[in-house]
């Protein structure tokens, strides 16, 4: 399947939790997770917990008073992603 599923919810302490379900495996998810962590830090100045596995990526973003996080934190142009993770 080429479909990805993204869930967004608040965890027990009020932080945002994003769960990306993806069939692409750890080799794809690990560099992608590094790029996501960098983007979260750039946007919110927060050190997010971003974990990659064979089944997807889980990101925890501390609660923020500013713009709510959305799916855009996961979206990268392929060329830009290569520059980020090299």
The first five atom37 places (N, CA, C, CB, O) and aatype in JSON, in Angstrom:
{
  "aatype": [20, 20, 20, 20, 20, 20, 20, 20, 20, 20, 20, 20, 20, 20, 20, 20, 20, 20, 20, 20, 20, 20, 20, 20, 20, 20, 20, 20, 20, 20, 20, 20, 20, 20, 20, 20, 20, 20, 20, 20, 20, 20, 20, 20, 20, 20, 20, 20, 20, 20, 20, 20, 20, 20, 20, 20, 20, 20, 20, 20, 20, 20, 20, 20, 20, 20, 20, 20, 20, 20, 20, 20, 20, 20, 20, 20, 20, 20, 20, 20, 20, 20, 20, 20, 20, 20],
  "atom_mask": [
    [1, 1, 1, 1, 1],
    [1, 1, 1, 1, 1],
    [1, 1, 1, 1, 1],
    [1, 1, 1, 1, 1],
    [1, 1, 1, 1, 1],
    [1, 1, 1, 1, 1],
    [1, 1, 1, 1, 1],
    [1, 1, 1, 1, 1],
    [1, 1, 1, 1, 1],
    [1, 1, 1, 1, 1],
    [1, 1, 1, 1, 1],
    [1, 1, 1, 1, 1],
    [1, 1, 1, 1, 1],
    [1, 1, 1, 1, 1],
    [1, 1, 1, 1, 1],
    [1, 1, 1, 1, 1],
    [1, 1, 1, 1, 1],
    [1, 1, 1, 1, 1],
    [1, 1, 1, 1, 1],
    [1, 1, 1, 1, 1],
    [1, 1, 1, 1, 1],
    [1, 1, 1, 1, 1],
    [1, 1, 1, 1, 1],
    [1, 1, 1, 1, 1],
    [1, 1, 1, 1, 1],
    [1, 1, 1, 1, 1],
    [1, 1, 1, 1, 1],
    [1, 1, 1, 1, 1],
    [1, 1, 1, 1, 1],
    [1, 1, 1, 1, 1],
    [1, 1, 1, 1, 1],
    [1, 1, 1, 1, 1],
    [1, 1, 1, 1, 1],
    [1, 1, 1, 1, 1],
    [1, 1, 1, 1, 1],
    [1, 1, 1, 1, 1],
    [1, 1, 1, 1, 1],
    [1, 1, 1, 1, 1],
    [1, 1, 1, 1, 1],
    [1, 1, 1, 1, 1],
    [1, 1, 1, 1, 1],
    [1, 1, 1, 1, 1],
    [1, 1, 1, 1, 1],
    [1, 1, 1, 1, 1],
    [1, 1, 1, 1, 1],
    [1, 1, 1, 1, 1],
    [1, 1, 1, 1, 1],
    [1, 1, 1, 1, 1],
    [1, 1, 1, 1, 1],
    [1, 1, 1, 1, 1],
    [1, 1, 1, 1, 1],
    [1, 1, 1, 1, 1],
    [1, 1, 1, 1, 1],
    [1, 1, 1, 1, 1],
    [1, 1, 1, 1, 1],
    [1, 1, 1, 1, 1],
    [1, 1, 1, 1, 1],
    [1, 1, 1, 1, 1],
    [1, 1, 1, 1, 1],
    [1, 1, 1, 1, 1],
    [1, 1, 1, 1, 1],
    [1, 1, 1, 1, 1],
    [1, 1, 1, 1, 1],
    [1, 1, 1, 1, 1],
    [1, 1, 1, 1, 1],
    [1, 1, 1, 1, 1],
    [1, 1, 1, 1, 1],
    [1, 1, 1, 1, 1],
    [1, 1, 1, 1, 1],
    [1, 1, 1, 1, 1],
    [1, 1, 1, 1, 1],
    [1, 1, 1, 1, 1],
    [1, 1, 1, 1, 1],
    [1, 1, 1, 1, 1],
    [1, 1, 1, 1, 1],
    [1, 1, 1, 1, 1],
    [1, 1, 1, 1, 1],
    [1, 1, 1, 1, 1],
    [1, 1, 1, 1, 1],
    [1, 1, 1, 1, 1],
    [1, 1, 1, 1, 1],
    [1, 1, 1, 1, 1],
    [1, 1, 1, 1, 1],
    [1, 1, 1, 1, 1],
    [1, 1, 1, 1, 1],
    [1, 1, 1, 1, 1]
  ],
  "atom_positions": [
    [[0.84, -1.18, 0.0], [0.0, 0.0, 0.0], [0.89, 1.25, 0.0], [-0.95, -0.01, 1.22], [1.96, 1.26, 0.6]],
    [[0.43, 2.27, -0.66], [1.18, 3.53, -0.72], [0.55, 4.59, 0.17], [1.26, 4.03, -2.15], [0.98, 5.74, 0.17]],
    [[-0.46, 4.22, 0.92], [-1.14, 5.17, 1.79], [-0.44, 5.27, 3.14], [-2.6, 4.78, 1.97], [0.01, 4.27, 3.71]],
    [[-0.37, 6.48, 3.63], [0.15, 6.74, 4.97], [-1.0, 7.23, 5.84], [1.33, 7.77, 4.94], [-1.9, 7.92, 5.35]],
    [[-0.97, 6.89, 7.11], [-2.0, 7.34, 8.04], [-1.31, 8.13, 9.14], [-2.81, 6.14, 8.64], [-0.32, 7.68, 9.72]],
    [[-1.83, 9.33, 9.42], [-1.27, 10.18, 10.46], [-2.33, 10.44, 11.52], [-0.73, 11.52, 9.87], [-3.43, 10.9, 11.2]],
    [[-2.0, 10.14, 12.76], [-2.88, 10.43, 13.89], [-2.27, 11.58, 14.68], [-3.09, 9.17, 14.79], [-1.05, 11.69, 14.8]],
    [[-3.14, 12.44, 15.22], [-2.67, 13.52, 16.08], [-3.58, 13.56, 17.3], [-2.67, 14.9, 15.33], [-4.81, 13.57, 17.17]],
    [[-2.99, 13.58, 18.48], [-3.78, 13.65, 19.71], [-2.91, 14.25, 20.81], [-4.3, 12.23, 20.13], [-1.7, 14.44, 20.64]],
    [[-3.53, 14.56, 21.91], [-2.79, 15.03, 23.07], [-2.5, 13.83, 23.97], [-3.59, 16.14, 23.86], [-3.33, 12.93, 24.1]],
    [[-1.32, 13.83, 24.57], [-1.0, 12.74, 25.48], [-1.46, 13.09, 26.9], [0.52, 12.43, 25.46], [-2.12, 14.11, 27.11]],
    [[-1.12, 12.25, 27.85], [-1.61, 12.4, 29.23], [-1.14, 13.67, 29.92], [-1.2, 11.22, 30.04], [-1.75, 14.09, 30.91]],
    [[-0.06, 14.3, 29.43], [0.4, 15.55, 30.06], [0.08, 16.79, 29.22], [1.9, 15.48, 30.31], [0.48, 17.9, 29.57]],
    [[-0.64, 16.59, 28.12], [-1.08, 17.72, 27.3], [-0.2, 18.05, 26.12], [-1.17, 18.9, 28.14], [-0.51, 18.98, 25.37]],
    [[0.89, 17.31, 25.92], [1.73, 17.52, 24.75], [1.08, 16.89, 23.53], [3.15, 16.93, 24.97], [0.21, 16.02, 23.65]],
    [[1.5, 17.33, 22.35], [0.99, 16.76, 21.11], [1.74, 15.48, 20.77], [1.09, 17.77, 19.95], [2.97, 15.42, 20.91]],
    [[1.02, 14.49, 20.33], [1.63, 13.25, 19.88], [1.14, 12.98, 18.46], [1.29, 12.05, 20.85], [-0.07, 12.95, 18.19]],
    [[2.11, 12.78, 17.56], [1.81, 12.44, 16.17], [2.29, 11.02, 15.92], [2.48, 13.44, 15.17], [3.42, 10.67, 16.28]],
    [[1.45, 10.21, 15.32], [1.83, 8.84, 14.97], [1.63, 8.68, 13.47], [1.0, 7.78, 15.78], [0.5, 8.74, 12.97]],
    [[2.72, 8.48, 12.76], [2.67, 8.25, 11.31], [2.82, 6.76, 11.07], [3.78, 9.07, 10.55], [3.86, 6.17, 11.39]],
    [[1.79, 6.14, 10.5], [1.83, 4.72, 10.15], [2.27, 4.63, 8.69], [0.43, 4.02, 10.37], [1.64, 5.21, 7.81]],
    [[3.35, 3.91, 8.45], [3.95, 3.87, 7.12], [4.54, 2.49, 6.85], [5.03, 4.96, 6.97], [5.1, 1.87, 7.76]],
    [[4.44, 2.0, 5.62], [4.99, 0.68, 5.28], [6.44, 0.71, 4.83], [4.16, 0.06, 4.21], [6.97, -0.32, 4.41]],
    [[7.11, 1.86, 4.9], [8.42, 2.0, 4.25], [9.62, 1.5, 5.06], [8.64, 3.41, 3.93], [10.71, 1.41, 4.51]],
    [[9.45, 1.19, 6.31], [10.53, 0.58, 7.09], [11.48, 1.57, 7.72], [11.29, -0.33, 6.23], [11.5, 2.76, 7.41]],
    [[12.28, 1.03, 8.64], [13.2, 1.84, 9.44], [14.24, 2.58, 8.59], [13.91, 0.96, 10.43], [14.63, 3.69, 8.94]],
    [[14.68, 1.99, 7.48], [15.71, 2.65, 6.65], [15.21, 3.98, 6.1], [16.13, 1.74, 5.5], [16.0, 4.91, 5.92]],
    [[13.93, 4.08, 5.84], [13.34, 5.34, 5.38], [12.95, 6.21, 6.57], [12.1, 5.06, 4.49], [13.16, 7.42, 6.55]],
    [[12.39, 5.6, 7.59], [11.86, 6.36, 8.72], [12.92, 7.04, 9.57], [11.05, 5.45, 9.59], [12.69, 8.14, 10.06]],
    [[14.1, 6.43, 9.74], [15.12, 7.04, 10.61], [15.61, 8.4, 10.1], [16.29, 6.1, 10.75], [15.63, 9.36, 10.87]],
    [[16.02, 8.52, 8.83], [16.44, 9.86, 8.38], [15.28, 10.85, 8.34], [17.08, 9.77, 7.0], [15.46, 12.04, 8.6]],
    [[14.1, 10.35, 8.02], [12.9, 11.19, 8.0], [12.64, 11.73, 9.41], [11.67, 10.4, 7.47], [12.32, 12.91, 9.57]],
    [[12.78, 10.89, 10.42], [12.57, 11.31, 11.81], [13.58, 12.38, 12.22], [12.66, 10.1, 12.75], [13.23, 13.32, 12.94]],
    [[14.82, 12.25, 11.78], [15.83, 13.27, 12.08], [15.43, 14.62, 11.49], [17.21, 12.85, 11.54], [15.58, 15.66, 12.14]],
    [[14.93, 14.6, 10.27], [14.5, 15.84, 9.62], [13.3, 16.44, 10.35], [14.15, 15.59, 8.14], [13.21, 17.66, 10.5]],
    [[12.37, 15.6, 10.78], [11.2, 16.08, 11.52], [11.63, 16.73, 12.83], [10.21, 14.91, 11.79], [11.14, 17.8, 13.18]],
    [[12.54, 16.09, 13.55], [13.03, 16.65, 14.81], [13.67, 18.02, 14.58], [14.04, 15.7, 15.48], [13.48, 18.94, 15.37]],
    [[14.44, 18.14, 13.51], [15.05, 19.43, 13.18], [14.02, 20.49, 12.86], [15.98, 19.27, 12.01], [14.17, 21.65, 13.26]],
    [[12.99, 20.11, 12.15], [11.94, 21.07, 11.81], [11.19, 21.52, 13.06], [10.95, 20.46, 10.79], [10.9, 22.71, 13.22]],
    [[10.88, 20.59, 13.93], [10.17, 20.95, 15.17], [11.01, 21.92, 15.99], [9.86, 19.68, 16.0], [10.49, 22.9, 16.53]],
    [[12.31, 21.66, 16.07], [13.2, 22.56, 16.81], [13.22, 23.95, 16.16], [14.63, 21.98, 16.88], [13.2, 24.96, 16.86]],
    [[13.28, 23.99, 14.83], [13.32, 25.27, 14.12], [12.02, 26.06, 14.3], [13.58, 25.04, 12.64], [12.05, 27.28, 14.44]],
    [[10.88, 25.37, 14.3], [9.58, 26.05, 14.39], [9.2, 26.46, 15.8], [8.51, 25.17, 13.83], [8.65, 27.55, 16.01]],
    [[9.49, 25.61, 16.78], [9.02, 25.85, 18.14], [10.14, 25.99, 19.15], [8.12, 24.75, 18.56], [9.88, 26.28, 20.32]],
    [[11.39, 25.8, 18.74], [12.5, 25.89, 19.67], [12.49, 24.79, 20.71], [12.48, 27.21, 20.34], [13.12, 24.91, 21.76]],
    [[11.77, 23.73, 20.41], [11.63, 22.63, 21.37], [12.41, 21.41, 20.9], [10.15, 22.26, 21.56], [12.51, 21.14, 19.7]],
    [[12.95, 20.69, 21.86], [13.58, 19.42, 21.54], [12.51, 18.34, 21.63], [14.79, 19.11, 22.5], [12.15, 17.89, 22.72]],
    [[12.02, 17.94, 20.49], [10.95, 16.96, 20.43], [11.51, 15.56, 20.53], [10.13, 17.12, 19.15], [12.66, 15.3, 20.18]],
    [[10.69, 14.67, 21.0], [11.02, 13.25, 21.0], [10.45, 12.67, 19.71], [10.46, 12.51, 22.28], [9.23, 12.62, 19.54]],
    [[11.32, 12.24, 18.81], [10.88, 11.65, 17.54], [11.54, 10.29, 17.43], [11.24, 12.57, 16.31], [12.77, 10.18, 17.45]],
    [[10.73, 9.25, 17.31], [11.22, 7.88, 17.3], [10.75, 7.18, 16.03], [10.73, 7.11, 18.55], [9.58, 7.24, 15.67]],
    [[11.7, 6.53, 15.35], [11.39, 5.78, 14.13], [11.38, 4.29, 14.43], [12.41, 6.1, 13.01], [12.13, 3.81, 15.28]],
    [[10.52, 3.57, 13.73], [10.48, 2.12, 13.83], [10.2, 1.56, 12.44], [9.39, 1.64, 14.86], [10.1, 2.31, 11.47]],
    [[10.08, 0.26, 12.34], [9.75, -0.36, 11.06], [8.36, 0.01, 10.58], [9.88, -1.86, 11.16], [8.08, -0.01, 9.38]],
    [[7.47, 0.35, 11.52], [6.07, 0.61, 11.19], [5.71, 2.08, 11.05], [5.21, 0.0, 12.21], [4.58, 2.4, 10.66]],
    [[6.63, 2.98, 11.37], [6.31, 4.39, 11.27], [7.16, 5.27, 12.15], [4.88, 4.6, 11.6], [8.27, 4.9, 12.55]],
    [[6.62, 6.45, 12.45], [7.33, 7.46, 13.24], [6.37, 8.01, 14.29], [7.88, 8.62, 12.33], [5.2, 8.27, 14.0]],
    [[6.87, 8.18, 15.51], [6.1, 8.8, 16.58], [6.84, 10.06, 17.01], [5.88, 7.82, 17.8], [8.03, 10.01, 17.32]],
    [[6.13, 11.19, 17.03], [6.73, 12.46, 17.44], [5.91, 13.04, 18.59], [6.8, 13.46, 16.26], [4.68, 13.09, 18.52]],
    [[6.6, 13.48, 19.64], [5.96, 14.17, 20.75], [6.46, 15.6, 20.76], [6.24, 13.46, 22.12], [7.67, 15.85, 20.81]],
    [[5.53, 16.53, 20.69], [5.86, 17.95, 20.65], [5.29, 18.61, 21.9], [5.31, 18.62, 19.35], [4.09, 18.51, 22.16]],
    [[6.13, 19.3, 22.67], [5.61, 19.98, 23.86], [4.49, 20.94, 23.5], [6.74, 20.74, 24.58], [4.48, 21.53, 22.42]],
    [[3.54, 21.08, 24.41], [2.41, 21.98, 24.21], [2.92, 23.37, 23.87], [1.5, 22.03, 25.46], [3.91, 23.83, 24.44]],
    [[2.25, 24.02, 22.95], [2.68, 25.34, 22.5], [1.5, 26.3, 22.49], [3.31, 25.26, 21.1], [0.36, 25.89, 22.24]],
    [[1.77, 27.57, 22.76], [0.72, 28.59, 22.71], [0.56, 29.15, 21.3], [1.04, 29.72, 23.68], [-0.42, 29.82, 21.0]],
    [[1.52, 28.86, 20.44], [1.49, 29.4, 19.08], [0.68, 28.53, 18.14], [2.89, 29.54, 18.55], [-0.3, 27.89, 18.53]],
    [[1.1, 28.53, 16.9], [0.42, 27.77, 15.85], [0.43, 26.28, 16.2], [1.1, 28.0, 14.49], [1.45, 25.72, 16.58]],
    [[-0.73, 25.66, 16.06], [-0.84, 24.24, 16.34], [-0.09, 23.43, 15.3], [-2.31, 23.8, 16.39], [-0.16, 23.74, 14.11]],
    [[0.63, 22.41, 15.72], [1.32, 21.55, 14.76], [0.32, 20.8, 13.89], [2.25, 20.56, 15.49], [-0.77, 20.44, 14.35]],
    [[0.7, 20.56, 12.65], [-0.15, 19.79, 11.75], [0.71, 18.87, 10.89], [-1.01, 20.72, 10.86], [1.91, 18.74, 11.13]],
    [[0.1, 18.24, 9.92], [0.79, 17.25, 9.08], [1.97, 17.83, 8.32], [-0.19, 16.63, 8.11], [2.83, 17.08, 7.86]],
    [[2.02, 19.15, 8.17], [3.1, 19.77, 7.39], [4.48, 19.49, 7.97], [2.87, 21.27, 7.32], [5.48, 19.56, 7.25]],
    [[4.57, 19.19, 9.27], [5.9, 18.9, 9.84], [6.5, 17.63, 9.26], [5.8, 18.78, 11.36], [7.7, 17.4, 9.4]],
    [[5.68, 16.8, 8.63], [6.15, 15.54, 8.04], [6.47, 15.67, 6.55], [5.12, 14.46, 8.24], [7.03, 14.75, 5.96]],
    [[6.12, 16.78, 5.94], [6.24, 16.93, 4.48], [7.52, 17.65, 4.09], [5.03, 17.68, 3.93], [7.8, 18.76, 4.56]],
    [[8.29, 17.0, 3.23], [9.55, 17.56, 2.74], [9.66, 17.29, 1.25], [10.77, 16.96, 3.49], [9.22, 16.25, 0.76]],
    [[10.25, 18.22, 0.53], [10.63, 17.94, -0.86], [11.79, 16.95, -0.81], [11.02, 19.27, -1.63], [12.66, 17.08, 0.06]],
    [[11.83, 15.97, -1.71], [12.9, 14.96, -1.66], [14.31, 15.55, -1.65], [12.76, 14.03, -2.84], [15.17, 15.08, -0.91]],
    [[14.55, 16.57, -2.47], [15.88, 17.17, -2.53], [16.25, 17.84, -1.21], [15.95, 18.19, -3.68], [17.38, 17.74, -0.74]],
    [[15.28, 18.52, -0.61], [15.51, 19.19, 0.67], [15.79, 18.18, 1.77], [14.29, 20.07, 1.05], [16.65, 18.4, 2.62]],
    [[15.07, 17.07, 1.75], [15.28, 16.03, 2.75], [16.69, 15.46, 2.65], [14.25, 14.91, 2.58], [17.33, 15.2, 3.67]],
    [[17.18, 15.26, 1.44], [18.55, 14.77, 1.25], [19.57, 15.75, 1.83], [18.83, 14.54, -0.23], [20.54, 15.33, 2.46]],
    [[19.36, 17.05, 1.62], [20.27, 18.06, 2.16], [20.27, 18.05, 3.69], [19.89, 19.45, 1.65], [21.32, 18.22, 4.31]],
    [[19.11, 17.86, 4.28], [18.98, 17.9, 5.73], [19.7, 16.73, 6.39], [17.51, 17.9, 6.13], [20.39, 16.92, 7.39]],
    [[19.54, 15.55, 5.84], [20.06, 14.35, 6.52], [21.49, 14.0, 6.15], [19.18, 13.18, 6.2], [22.06, 13.08, 6.73]],
    [[22.09, 14.7, 5.22], [23.49, 14.42, 4.86], [24.45, 15.02, 5.81], [23.79, 14.91, 3.49], [25.66, 14.86, 5.64]]
  ]
}
